[in-house]
mmCIF file of C-alpha atoms in Angstrom:
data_model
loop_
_atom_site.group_PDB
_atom_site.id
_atom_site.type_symbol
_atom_site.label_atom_id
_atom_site.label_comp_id
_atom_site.label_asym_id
_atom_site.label_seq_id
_atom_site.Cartn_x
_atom_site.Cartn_y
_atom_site.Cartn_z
ATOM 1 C CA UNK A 170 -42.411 63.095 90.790
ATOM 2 C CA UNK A 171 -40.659 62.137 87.489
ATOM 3 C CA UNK A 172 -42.358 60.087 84.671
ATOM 4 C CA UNK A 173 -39.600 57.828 83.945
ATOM 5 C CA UNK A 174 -39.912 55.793 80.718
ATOM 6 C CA UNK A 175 -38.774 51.918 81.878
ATOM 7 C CA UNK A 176 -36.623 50.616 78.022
ATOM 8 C CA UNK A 177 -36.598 47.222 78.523
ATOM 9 C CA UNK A 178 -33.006 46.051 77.410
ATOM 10 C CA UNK A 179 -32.861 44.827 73.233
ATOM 11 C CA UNK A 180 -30.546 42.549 71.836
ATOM 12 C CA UNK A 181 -28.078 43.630 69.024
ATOM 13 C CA UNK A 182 -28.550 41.164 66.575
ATOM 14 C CA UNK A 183 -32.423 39.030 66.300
ATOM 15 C CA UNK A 184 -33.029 34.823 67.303
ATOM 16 C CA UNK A 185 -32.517 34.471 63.583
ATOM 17 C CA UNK A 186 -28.762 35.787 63.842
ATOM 18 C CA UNK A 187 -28.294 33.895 67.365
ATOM 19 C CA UNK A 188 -29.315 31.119 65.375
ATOM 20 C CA UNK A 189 -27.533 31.055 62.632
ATOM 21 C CA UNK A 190 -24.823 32.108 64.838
ATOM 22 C CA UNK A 191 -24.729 28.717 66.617
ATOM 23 C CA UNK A 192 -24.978 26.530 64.171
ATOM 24 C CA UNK A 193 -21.846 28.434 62.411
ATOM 25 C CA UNK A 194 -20.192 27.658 65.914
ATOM 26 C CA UNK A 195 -21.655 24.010 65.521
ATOM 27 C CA UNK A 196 -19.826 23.437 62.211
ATOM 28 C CA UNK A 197 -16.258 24.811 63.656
ATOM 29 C CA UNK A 198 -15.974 22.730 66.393
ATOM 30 C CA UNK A 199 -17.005 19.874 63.979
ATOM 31 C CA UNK A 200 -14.331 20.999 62.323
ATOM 32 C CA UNK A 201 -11.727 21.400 64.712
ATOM 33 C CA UNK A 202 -12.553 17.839 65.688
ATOM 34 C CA UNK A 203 -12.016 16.161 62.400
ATOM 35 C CA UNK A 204 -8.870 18.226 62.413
ATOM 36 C CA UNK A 205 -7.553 16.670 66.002
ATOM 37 C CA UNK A 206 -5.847 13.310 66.449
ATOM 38 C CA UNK A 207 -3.701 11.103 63.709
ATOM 39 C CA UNK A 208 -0.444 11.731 65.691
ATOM 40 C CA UNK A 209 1.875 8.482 67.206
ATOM 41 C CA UNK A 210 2.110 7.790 70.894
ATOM 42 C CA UNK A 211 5.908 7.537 69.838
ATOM 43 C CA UNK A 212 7.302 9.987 68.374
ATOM 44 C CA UNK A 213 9.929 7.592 66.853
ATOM 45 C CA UNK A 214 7.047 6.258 64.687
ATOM 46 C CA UNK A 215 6.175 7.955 62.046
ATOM 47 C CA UNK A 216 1.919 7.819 61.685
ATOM 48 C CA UNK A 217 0.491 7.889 57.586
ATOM 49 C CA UNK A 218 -3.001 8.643 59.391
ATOM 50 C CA UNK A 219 -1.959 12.228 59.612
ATOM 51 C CA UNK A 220 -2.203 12.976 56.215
ATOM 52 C CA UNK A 221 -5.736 11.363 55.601
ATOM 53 C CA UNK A 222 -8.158 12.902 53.674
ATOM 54 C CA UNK A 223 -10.391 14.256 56.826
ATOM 55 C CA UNK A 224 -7.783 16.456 57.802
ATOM 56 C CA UNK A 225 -6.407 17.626 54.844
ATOM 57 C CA UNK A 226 -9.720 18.504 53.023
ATOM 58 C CA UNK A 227 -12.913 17.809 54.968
ATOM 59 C CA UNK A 228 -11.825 19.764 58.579
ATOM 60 C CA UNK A 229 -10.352 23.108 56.813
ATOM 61 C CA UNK A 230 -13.403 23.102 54.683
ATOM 62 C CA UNK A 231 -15.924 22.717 57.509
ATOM 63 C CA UNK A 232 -13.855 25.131 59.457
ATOM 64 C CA UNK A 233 -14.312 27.298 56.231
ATOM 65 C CA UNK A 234 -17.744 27.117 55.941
ATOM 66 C CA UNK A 235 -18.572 28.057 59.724
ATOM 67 C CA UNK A 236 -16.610 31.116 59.462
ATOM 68 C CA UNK A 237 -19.082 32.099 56.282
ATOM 69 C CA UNK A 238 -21.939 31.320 58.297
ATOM 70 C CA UNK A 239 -20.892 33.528 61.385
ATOM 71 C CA UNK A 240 -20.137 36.412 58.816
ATOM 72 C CA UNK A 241 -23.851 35.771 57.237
ATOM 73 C CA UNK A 242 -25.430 35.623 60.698
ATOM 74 C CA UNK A 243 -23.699 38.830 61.712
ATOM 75 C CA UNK A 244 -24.955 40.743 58.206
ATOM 76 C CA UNK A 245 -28.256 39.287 58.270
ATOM 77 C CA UNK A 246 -31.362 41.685 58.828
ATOM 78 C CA UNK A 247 -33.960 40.454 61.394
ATOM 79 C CA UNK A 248 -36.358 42.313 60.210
ATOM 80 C CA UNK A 249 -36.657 41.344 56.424
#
């Protein structure tokens, strides 16, 4: 009869990284929501809502941010 060693199975990255990891997630959908809507049920009528200042700055910044906080979740050490 063998003596077989039983690994149990170990994540990649620690909860600190799936963490961080969801809350980067969290702030890109945010983002991508602030970024939808603003367009005209006709599109004979032109809509000045598209241009306002949650699309053009706030939504590409969040989006921004939560791809900095994905790459800092992915580099960060558990174990420090």
């Amino acid at each position: 009869m063998k003596d077989e060693q039983v690994q149990s199975p170990e994540f990649i990255f620690g909860k600190k990284n799936y963490i961080f990891m969801i809350i980067g997630i969290a702030v890109i959908t945010l983002g991508f929501i602030f970024m939808s809507g603003g367009g005209s049920d006709n599109p004979e009528v032109f809509n000045e809502e598209i241009y306002n200042w949650q699309r053009i700055r706030l939504a590409p910044t969040l989006v921004i941010l939560g791809l900095a906080i994905e790459i800092y979740a992915i580099l960060l050490n558990p174990n420090k």
